[in-house]
mmCIF file of C-alpha atoms in Angstrom:
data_model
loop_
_atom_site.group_PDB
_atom_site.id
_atom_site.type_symbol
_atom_site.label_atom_id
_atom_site.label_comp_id
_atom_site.label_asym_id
_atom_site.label_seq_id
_atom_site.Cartn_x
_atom_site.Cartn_y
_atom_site.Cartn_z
ATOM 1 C CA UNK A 1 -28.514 -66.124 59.573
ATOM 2 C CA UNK A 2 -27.460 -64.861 55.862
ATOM 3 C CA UNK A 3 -25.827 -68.441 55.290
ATOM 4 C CA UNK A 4 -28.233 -70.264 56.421
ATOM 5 C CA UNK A 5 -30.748 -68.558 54.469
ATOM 6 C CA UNK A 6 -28.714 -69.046 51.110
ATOM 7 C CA UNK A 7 -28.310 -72.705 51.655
ATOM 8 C CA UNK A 8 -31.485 -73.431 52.260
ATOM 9 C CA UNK A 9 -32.199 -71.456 49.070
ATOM 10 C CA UNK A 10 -29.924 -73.345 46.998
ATOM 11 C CA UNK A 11 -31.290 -76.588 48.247
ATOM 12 C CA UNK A 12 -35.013 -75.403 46.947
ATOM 13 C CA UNK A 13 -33.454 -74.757 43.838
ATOM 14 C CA UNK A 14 -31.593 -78.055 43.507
ATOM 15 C CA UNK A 15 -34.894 -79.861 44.701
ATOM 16 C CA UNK A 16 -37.203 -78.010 42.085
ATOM 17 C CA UNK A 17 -34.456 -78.647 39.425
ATOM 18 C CA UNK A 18 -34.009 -82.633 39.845
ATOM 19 C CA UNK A 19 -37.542 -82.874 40.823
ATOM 20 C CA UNK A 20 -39.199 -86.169 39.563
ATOM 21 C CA UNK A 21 -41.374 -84.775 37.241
ATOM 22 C CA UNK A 22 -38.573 -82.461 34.809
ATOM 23 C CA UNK A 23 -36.774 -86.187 34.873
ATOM 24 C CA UNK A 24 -39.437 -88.150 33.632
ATOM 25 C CA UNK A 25 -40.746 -85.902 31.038
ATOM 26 C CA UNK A 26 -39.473 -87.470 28.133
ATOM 27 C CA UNK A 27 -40.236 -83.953 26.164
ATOM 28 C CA UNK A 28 -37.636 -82.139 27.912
ATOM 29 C CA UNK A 29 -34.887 -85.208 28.115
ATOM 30 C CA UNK A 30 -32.597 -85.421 24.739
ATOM 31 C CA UNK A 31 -32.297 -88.514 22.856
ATOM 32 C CA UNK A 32 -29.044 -90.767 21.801
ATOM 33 C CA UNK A 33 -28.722 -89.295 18.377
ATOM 34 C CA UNK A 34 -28.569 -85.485 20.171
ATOM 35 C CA UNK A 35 -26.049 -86.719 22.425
ATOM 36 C CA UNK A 36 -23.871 -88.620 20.798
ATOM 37 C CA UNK A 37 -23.799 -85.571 17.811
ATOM 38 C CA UNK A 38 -23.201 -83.242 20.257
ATOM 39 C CA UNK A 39 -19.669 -85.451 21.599
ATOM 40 C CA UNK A 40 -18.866 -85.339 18.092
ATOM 41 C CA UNK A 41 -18.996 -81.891 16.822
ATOM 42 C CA UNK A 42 -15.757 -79.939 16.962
ATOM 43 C CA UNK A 43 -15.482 -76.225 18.229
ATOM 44 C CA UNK A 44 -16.690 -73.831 15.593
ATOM 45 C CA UNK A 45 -14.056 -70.968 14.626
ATOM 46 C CA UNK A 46 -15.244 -67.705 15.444
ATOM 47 C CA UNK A 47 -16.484 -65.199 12.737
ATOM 48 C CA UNK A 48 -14.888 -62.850 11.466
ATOM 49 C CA UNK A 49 -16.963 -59.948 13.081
ATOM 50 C CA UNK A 50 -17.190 -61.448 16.332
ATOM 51 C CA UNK A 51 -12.647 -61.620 16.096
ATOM 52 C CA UNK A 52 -12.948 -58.187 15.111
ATOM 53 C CA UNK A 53 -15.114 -57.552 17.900
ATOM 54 C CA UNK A 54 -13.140 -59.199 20.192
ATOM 55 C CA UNK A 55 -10.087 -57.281 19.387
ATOM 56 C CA UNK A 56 -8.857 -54.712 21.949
ATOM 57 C CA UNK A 57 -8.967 -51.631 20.742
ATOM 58 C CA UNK A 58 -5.611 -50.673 21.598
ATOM 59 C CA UNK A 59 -4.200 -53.205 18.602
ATOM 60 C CA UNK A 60 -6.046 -50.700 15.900
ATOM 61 C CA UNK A 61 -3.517 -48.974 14.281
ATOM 62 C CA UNK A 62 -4.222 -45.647 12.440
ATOM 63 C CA UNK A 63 -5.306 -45.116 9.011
ATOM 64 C CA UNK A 64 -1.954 -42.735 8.883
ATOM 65 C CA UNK A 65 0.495 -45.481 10.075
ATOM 66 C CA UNK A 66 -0.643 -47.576 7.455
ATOM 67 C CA UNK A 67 0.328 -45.291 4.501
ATOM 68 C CA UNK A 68 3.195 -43.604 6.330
ATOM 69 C CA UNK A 69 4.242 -41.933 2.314
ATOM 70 C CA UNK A 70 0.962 -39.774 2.286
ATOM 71 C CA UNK A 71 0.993 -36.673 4.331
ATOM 72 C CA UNK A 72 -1.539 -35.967 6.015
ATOM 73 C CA UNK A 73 -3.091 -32.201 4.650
ATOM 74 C CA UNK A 74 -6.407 -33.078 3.848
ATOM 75 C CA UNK A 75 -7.484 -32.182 7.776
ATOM 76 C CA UNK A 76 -5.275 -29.008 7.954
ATOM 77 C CA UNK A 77 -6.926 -25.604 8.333
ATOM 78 C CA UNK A 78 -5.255 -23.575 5.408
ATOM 79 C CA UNK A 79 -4.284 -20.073 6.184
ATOM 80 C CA UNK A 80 -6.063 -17.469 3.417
ATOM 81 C CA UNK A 81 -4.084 -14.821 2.670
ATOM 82 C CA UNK A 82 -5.484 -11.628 1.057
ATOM 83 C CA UNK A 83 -4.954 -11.484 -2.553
ATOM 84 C CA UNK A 84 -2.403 -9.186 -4.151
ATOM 85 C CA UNK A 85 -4.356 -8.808 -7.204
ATOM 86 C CA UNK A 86 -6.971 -5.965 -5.666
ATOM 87 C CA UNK A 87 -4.574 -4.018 -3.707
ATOM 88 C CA UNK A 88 -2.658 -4.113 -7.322
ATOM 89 C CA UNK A 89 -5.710 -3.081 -9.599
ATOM 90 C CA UNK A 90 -6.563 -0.314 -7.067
ATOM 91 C CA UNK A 91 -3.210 1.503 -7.358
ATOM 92 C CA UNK A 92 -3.166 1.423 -10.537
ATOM 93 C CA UNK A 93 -6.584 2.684 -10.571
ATOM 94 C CA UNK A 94 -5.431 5.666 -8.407
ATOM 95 C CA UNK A 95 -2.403 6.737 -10.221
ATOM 96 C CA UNK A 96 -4.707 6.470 -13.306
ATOM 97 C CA UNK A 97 -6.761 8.798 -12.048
ATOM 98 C CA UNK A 98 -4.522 11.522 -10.908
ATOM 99 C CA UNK A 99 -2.606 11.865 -13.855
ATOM 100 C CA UNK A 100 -5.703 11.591 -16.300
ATOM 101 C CA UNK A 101 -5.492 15.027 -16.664
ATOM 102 C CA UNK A 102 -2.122 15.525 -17.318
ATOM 103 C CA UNK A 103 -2.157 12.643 -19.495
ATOM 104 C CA UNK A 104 -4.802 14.753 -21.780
ATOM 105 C CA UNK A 105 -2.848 17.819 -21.544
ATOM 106 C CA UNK A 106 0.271 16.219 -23.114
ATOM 107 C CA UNK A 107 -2.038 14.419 -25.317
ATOM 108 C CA UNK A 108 -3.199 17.803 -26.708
ATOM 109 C CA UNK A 109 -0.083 19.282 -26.624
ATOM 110 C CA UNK A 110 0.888 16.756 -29.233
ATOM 111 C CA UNK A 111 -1.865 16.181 -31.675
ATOM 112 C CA UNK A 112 -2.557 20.554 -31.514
ATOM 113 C CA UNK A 113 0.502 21.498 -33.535
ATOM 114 C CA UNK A 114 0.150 18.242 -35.616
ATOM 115 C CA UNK A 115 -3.517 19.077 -37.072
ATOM 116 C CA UNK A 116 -2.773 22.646 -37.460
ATOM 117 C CA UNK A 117 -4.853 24.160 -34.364
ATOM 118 C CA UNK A 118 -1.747 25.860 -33.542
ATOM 119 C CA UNK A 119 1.589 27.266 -35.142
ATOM 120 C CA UNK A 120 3.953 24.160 -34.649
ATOM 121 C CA UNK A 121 6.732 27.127 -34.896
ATOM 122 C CA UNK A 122 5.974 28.536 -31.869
ATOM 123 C CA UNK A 123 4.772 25.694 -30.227
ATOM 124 C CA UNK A 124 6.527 22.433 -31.630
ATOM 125 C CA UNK A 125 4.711 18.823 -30.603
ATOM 126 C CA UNK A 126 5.451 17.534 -26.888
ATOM 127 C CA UNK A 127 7.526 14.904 -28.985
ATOM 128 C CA UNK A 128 9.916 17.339 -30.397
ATOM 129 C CA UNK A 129 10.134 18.564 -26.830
ATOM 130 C CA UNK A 130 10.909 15.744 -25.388
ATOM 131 C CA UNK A 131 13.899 14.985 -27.867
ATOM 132 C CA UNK A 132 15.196 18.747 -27.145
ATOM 133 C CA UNK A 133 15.072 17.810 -23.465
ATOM 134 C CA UNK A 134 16.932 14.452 -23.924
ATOM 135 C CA UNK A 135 20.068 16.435 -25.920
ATOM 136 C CA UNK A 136 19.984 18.505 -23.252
ATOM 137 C CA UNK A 137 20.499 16.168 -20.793
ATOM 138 C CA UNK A 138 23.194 14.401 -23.336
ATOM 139 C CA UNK A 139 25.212 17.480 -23.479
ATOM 140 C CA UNK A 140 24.916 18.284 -19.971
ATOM 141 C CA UNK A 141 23.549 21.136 -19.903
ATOM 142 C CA UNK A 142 20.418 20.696 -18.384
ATOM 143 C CA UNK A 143 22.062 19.542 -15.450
ATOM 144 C CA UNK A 144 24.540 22.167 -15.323
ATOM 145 C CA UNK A 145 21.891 24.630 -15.242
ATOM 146 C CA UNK A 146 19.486 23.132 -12.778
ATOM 147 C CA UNK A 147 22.231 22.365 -10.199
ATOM 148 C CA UNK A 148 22.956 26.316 -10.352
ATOM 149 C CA UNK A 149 18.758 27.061 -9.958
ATOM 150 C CA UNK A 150 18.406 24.770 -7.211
ATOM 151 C CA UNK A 151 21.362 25.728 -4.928
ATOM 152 C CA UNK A 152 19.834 29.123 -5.123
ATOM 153 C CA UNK A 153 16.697 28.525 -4.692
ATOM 154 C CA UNK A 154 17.422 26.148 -1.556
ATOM 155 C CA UNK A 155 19.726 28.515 0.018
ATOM 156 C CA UNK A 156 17.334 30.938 -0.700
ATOM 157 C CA UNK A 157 14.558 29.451 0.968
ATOM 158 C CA UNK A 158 15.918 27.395 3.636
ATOM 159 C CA UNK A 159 16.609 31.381 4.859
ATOM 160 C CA UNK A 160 13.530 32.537 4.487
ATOM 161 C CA UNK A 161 12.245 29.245 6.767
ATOM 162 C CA UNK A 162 14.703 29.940 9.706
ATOM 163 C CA UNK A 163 14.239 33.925 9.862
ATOM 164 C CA UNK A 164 10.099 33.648 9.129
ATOM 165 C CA UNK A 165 8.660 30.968 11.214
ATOM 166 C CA UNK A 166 10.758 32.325 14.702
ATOM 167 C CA UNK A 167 9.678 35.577 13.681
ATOM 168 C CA UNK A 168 6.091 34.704 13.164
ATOM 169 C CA UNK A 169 6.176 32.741 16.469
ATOM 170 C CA UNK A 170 6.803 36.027 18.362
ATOM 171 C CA UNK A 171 5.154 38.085 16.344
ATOM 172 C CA UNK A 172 2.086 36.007 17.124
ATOM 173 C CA UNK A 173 2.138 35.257 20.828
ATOM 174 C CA UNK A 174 3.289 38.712 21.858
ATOM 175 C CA UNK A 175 0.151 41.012 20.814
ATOM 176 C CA UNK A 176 1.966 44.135 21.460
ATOM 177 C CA UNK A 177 4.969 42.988 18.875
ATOM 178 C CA UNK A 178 2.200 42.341 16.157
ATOM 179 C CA UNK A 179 0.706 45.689 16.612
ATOM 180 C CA UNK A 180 3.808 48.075 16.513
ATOM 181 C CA UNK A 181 4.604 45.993 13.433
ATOM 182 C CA UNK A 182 1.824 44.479 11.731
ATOM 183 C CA UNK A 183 1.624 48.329 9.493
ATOM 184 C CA UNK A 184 5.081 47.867 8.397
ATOM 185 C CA UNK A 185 4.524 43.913 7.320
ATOM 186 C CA UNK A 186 1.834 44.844 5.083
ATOM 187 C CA UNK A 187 3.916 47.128 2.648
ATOM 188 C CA UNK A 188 6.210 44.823 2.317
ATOM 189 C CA UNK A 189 3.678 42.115 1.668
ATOM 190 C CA UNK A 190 1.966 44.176 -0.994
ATOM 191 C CA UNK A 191 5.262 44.736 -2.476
ATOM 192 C CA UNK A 192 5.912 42.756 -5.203
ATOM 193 C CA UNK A 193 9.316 40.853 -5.518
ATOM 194 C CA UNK A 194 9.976 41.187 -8.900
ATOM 195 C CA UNK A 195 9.705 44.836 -8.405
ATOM 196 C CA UNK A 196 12.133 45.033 -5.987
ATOM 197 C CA UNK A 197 14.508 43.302 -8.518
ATOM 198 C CA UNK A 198 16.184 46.498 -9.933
ATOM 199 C CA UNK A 199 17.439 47.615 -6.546
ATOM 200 C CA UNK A 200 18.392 44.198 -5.287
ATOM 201 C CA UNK A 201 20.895 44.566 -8.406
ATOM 202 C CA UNK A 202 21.689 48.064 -7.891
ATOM 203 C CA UNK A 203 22.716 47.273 -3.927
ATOM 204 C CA UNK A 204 24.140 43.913 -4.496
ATOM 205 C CA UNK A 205 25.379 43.749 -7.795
ATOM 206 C CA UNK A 206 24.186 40.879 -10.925
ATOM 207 C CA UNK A 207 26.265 37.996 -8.458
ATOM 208 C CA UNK A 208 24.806 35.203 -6.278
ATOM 209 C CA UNK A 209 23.908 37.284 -3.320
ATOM 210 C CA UNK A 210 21.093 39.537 -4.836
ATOM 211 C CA UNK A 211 19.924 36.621 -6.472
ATOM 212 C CA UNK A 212 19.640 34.255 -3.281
ATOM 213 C CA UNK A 213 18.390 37.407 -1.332
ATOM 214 C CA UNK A 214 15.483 38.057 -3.979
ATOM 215 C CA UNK A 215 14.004 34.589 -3.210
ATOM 216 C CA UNK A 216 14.751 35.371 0.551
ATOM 217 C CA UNK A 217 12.059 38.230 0.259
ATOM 218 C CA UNK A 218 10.034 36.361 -1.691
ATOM 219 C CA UNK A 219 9.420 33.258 0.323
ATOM 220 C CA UNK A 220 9.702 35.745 3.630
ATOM 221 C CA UNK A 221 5.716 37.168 3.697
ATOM 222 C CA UNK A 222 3.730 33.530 3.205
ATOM 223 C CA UNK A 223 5.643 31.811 5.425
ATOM 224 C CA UNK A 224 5.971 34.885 8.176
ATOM 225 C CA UNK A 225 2.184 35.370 7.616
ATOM 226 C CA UNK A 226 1.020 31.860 7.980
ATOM 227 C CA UNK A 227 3.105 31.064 10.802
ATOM 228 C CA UNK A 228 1.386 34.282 12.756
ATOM 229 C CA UNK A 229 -2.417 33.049 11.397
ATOM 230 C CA UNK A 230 -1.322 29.800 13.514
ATOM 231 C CA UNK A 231 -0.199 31.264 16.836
ATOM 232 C CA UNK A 232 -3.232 32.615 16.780
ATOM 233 C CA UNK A 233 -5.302 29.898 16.041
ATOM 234 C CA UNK A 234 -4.641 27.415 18.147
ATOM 235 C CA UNK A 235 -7.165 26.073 20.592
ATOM 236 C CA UNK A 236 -8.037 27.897 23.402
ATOM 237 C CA UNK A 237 -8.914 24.329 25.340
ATOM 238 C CA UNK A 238 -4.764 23.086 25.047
ATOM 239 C CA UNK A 239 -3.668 26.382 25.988
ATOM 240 C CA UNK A 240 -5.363 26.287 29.222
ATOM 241 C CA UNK A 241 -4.556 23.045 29.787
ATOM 242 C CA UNK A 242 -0.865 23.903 29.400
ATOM 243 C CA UNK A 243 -1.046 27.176 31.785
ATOM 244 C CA UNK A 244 -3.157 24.745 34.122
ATOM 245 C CA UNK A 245 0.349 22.059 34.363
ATOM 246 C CA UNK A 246 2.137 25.517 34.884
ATOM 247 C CA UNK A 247 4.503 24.612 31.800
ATOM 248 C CA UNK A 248 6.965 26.915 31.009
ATOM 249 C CA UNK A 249 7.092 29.042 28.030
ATOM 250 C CA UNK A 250 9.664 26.814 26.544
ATOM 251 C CA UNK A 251 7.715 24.187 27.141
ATOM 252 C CA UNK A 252 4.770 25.104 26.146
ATOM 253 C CA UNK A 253 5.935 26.237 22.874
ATOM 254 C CA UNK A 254 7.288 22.685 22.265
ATOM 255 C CA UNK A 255 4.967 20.770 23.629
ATOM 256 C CA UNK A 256 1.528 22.521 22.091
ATOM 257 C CA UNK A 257 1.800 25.669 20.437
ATOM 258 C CA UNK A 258 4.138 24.116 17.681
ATOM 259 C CA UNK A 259 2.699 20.951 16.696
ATOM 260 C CA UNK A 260 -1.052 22.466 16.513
ATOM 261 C CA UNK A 261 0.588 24.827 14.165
ATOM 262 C CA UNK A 262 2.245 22.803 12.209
ATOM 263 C CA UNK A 263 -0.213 22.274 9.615
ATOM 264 C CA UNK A 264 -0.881 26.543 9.163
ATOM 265 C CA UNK A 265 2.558 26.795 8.988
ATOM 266 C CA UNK A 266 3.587 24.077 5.946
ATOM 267 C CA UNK A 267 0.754 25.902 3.690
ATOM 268 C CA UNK A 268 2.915 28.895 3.649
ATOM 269 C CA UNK A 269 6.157 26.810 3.569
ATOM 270 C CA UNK A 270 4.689 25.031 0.733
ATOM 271 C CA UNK A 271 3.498 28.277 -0.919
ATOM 272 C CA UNK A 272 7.345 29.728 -0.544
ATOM 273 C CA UNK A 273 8.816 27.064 -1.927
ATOM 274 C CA UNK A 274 6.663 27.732 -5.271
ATOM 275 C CA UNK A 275 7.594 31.346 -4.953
ATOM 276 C CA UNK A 276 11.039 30.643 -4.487
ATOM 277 C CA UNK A 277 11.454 28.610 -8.191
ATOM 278 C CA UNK A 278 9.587 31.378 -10.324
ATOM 279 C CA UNK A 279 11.219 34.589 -8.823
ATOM 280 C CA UNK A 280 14.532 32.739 -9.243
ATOM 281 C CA UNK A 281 13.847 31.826 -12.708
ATOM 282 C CA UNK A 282 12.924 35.614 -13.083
ATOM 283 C CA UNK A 283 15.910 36.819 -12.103
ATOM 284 C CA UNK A 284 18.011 34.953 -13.714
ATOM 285 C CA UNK A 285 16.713 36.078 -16.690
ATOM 286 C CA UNK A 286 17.780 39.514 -16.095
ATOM 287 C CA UNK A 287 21.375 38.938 -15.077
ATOM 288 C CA UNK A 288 22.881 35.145 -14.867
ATOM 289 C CA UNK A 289 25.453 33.499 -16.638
ATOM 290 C CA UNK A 290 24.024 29.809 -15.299
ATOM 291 C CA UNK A 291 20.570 28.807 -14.420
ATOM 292 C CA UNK A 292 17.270 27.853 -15.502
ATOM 293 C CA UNK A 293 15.981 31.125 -16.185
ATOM 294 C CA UNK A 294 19.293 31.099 -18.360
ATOM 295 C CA UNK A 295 18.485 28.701 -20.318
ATOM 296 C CA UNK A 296 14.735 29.533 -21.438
ATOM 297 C CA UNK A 297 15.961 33.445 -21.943
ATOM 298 C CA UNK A 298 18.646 32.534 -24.436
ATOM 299 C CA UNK A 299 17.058 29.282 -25.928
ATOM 300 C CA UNK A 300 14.377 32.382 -26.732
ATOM 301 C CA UNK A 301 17.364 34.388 -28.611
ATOM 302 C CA UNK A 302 18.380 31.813 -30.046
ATOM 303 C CA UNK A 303 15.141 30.833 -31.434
ATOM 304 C CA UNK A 304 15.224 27.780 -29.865
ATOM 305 C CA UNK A 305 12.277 26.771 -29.097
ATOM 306 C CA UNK A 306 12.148 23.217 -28.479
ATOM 307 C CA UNK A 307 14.706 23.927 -25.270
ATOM 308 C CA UNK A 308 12.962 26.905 -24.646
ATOM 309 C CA UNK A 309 9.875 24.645 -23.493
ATOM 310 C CA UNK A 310 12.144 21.816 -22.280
ATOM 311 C CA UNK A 311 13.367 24.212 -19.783
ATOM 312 C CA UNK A 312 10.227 25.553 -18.787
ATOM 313 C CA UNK A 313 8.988 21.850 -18.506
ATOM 314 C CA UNK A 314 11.903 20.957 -16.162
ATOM 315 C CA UNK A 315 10.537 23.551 -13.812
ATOM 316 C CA UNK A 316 7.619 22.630 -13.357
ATOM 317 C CA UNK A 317 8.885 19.175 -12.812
ATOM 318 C CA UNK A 318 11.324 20.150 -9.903
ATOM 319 C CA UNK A 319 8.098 22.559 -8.729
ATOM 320 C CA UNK A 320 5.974 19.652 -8.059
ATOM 321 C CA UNK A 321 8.715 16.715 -6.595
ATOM 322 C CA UNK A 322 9.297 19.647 -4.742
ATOM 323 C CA UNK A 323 6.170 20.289 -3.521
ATOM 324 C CA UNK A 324 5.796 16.566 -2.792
ATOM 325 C CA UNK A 325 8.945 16.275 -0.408
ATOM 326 C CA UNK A 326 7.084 19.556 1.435
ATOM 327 C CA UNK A 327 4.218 17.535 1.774
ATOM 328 C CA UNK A 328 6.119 13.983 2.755
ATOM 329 C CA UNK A 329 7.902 16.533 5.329
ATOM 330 C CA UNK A 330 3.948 17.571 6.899
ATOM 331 C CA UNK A 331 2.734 14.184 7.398
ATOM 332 C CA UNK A 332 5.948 13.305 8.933
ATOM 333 C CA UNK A 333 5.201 16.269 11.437
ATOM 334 C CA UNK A 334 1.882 15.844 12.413
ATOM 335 C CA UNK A 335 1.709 12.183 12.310
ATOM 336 C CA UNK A 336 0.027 12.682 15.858
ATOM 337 C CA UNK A 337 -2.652 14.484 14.229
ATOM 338 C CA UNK A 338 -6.215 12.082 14.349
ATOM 339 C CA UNK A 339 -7.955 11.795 10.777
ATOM 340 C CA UNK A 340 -11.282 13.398 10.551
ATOM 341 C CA UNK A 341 -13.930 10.671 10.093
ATOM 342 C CA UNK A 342 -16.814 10.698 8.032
#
């Protein structure tokens, strides 16, 4: 039915297309000239945008292969770092800052005795000091001296740290222990050290032992005292916790009563070992043959007074690197510890 239909169709279309009428129309029939141009004419070369057209798309090569030499980092995301300059400019602003004031104090120190404010006999420029300190270290004995001062005041100290903070840890957990001797504690607190100096040397002679055990009493009270304040101190919350994981006592002094302490107990660490440096210097002053205390007392004799002060200025430079390492030691300890924000 389908092909019968189509043929029938074509023939219509044949019929209508060679009708009579379309043939002798002489508008619509070309003429010689037409014809016999168009046998002539030869095939036209295509344009240029119609080959370029034509061309599959798959013969394009790249912009990159063309001009394999360049690299290509033009389209590459570039990775910014942070500059080094700010971090740079803000230490130095910082360490400008915390030794302004010690720059001003040397800075006084200097220009005081220059411009008469003070008696340069008595106390010399900071410049003269610092070239009294230098022959001292030339001559060795600046070293010789503060080798002798610091393995007393170590020894000295590091004692008073292993007897106090055990001590303190009982004392201040067992409420019964702190009562029978909490009376006796505070005499000796409110005794002074350097009082007790005489009768260290009367009982243990002018050697190295009454020396090392002066600082030992010394550096005994704050560290005993602070380590107590702690025990005492920490949170009721963690304790209850602990008791409620039925630690042992052990463990429970491991595990929470000495790291919340930690921090108590370093302030009176830290405040021994400042104690420990001047009552050493003290009493070497009274009876020492070596030492720091040595050295300022006969500098003083001797009317030295440039090494007089260059001593007393190397104390107070091992008293603060000191104090740092104390500090460095803390953080190190209660690195657990969360910052308080703002």
């Amino acid at each position: 039915m389908s092909l019968a239909s189509g043929s029938s169709t074509r023939r219509q279309i044949t019929e209508e297309r060679d009708s009579p009428e379309e043939l002798n129309n002489p508008e619509e029939l070309p003429t010689a000239e037409e014809l016999s141009a168009a046998a002539t004419r030869t095939p036209s070369a295509p344009s240029e945008k119609s080959a370029s057209t034509d061309k599959p798309a798959s013969s394009a090569k790249p912009a990159s292969t063309e001009k394999r030499g360049l690299p290509l980092v033009a389209g590459r995301p570039r990775l910014h770092r942070p500059s080094v300059l700010p971090r740079i400019l803000r230490a130095v602003l910082t360490g400008a800052t915390k030794s302004a004031a010690i720059v001003a104090l040397l800075l006084a120190w200097e220009l005081a005795p220059r411009f008469g404010l003070v008696d340069r006999t008595f106390l010399p420029p900071f410049s003269e000091v610092a070239d009294a300190w230098w022959g001292l270290v030339a001559n060795g004995q600046l070293a010789d001296n503060a080798q002798a001062s610091l393995v007393r005041s170590f020894s000295g100290f590091g004692i008073a740290v292993a007897v106090s903070v055990p001590l303190g840890l009982l004392i201040g957990w067992y409420r019964p222990v702190a009562d029978l001797l909490n009376p006796l504690l505070q005499v000796f607190l409110n005794t002074a050290a350097l009082a007790l100096l005489p009768v260290f040397v009367l009982l243990l002679g002018i050697g190295e032992t009454s020396k090392i055990s002066i600082v030992v009493y010394a550096c005994a009270w704050p560290i005993l005292f602070n380590t107590i304040s702690a025990v005492r101190t920490v949170d009721p919350t963690l304790l209850r916790l602990a008791k409620s994981m039925d630690l042992s006592a052990p463990r429970l002094f491991q595990k929470v009563i000495l790291p919340a302490s930690v921090p108590t107990i370093f302030t009176g660490i830290r405040l021994a070992g400042a104690v420990s440096i001047v009552v050493l210097v003290a009493a070497e002053m009274i009876g020492a043959k070596a030492g720091l205390g040595y050295l300022i007392n006969a500098s003083q004799y001797n009317f030295a007074i440039p090494q007089m002060y260059a001593g007393i200025v190397t104390i107070s430079v091992i008293g603060v690197a000191f104090n740092q390492l104390l500090v460095a030691v803390e953080k190190r300890l209660s690195s657990w510890r969360v910052p308080a924000t703002s």
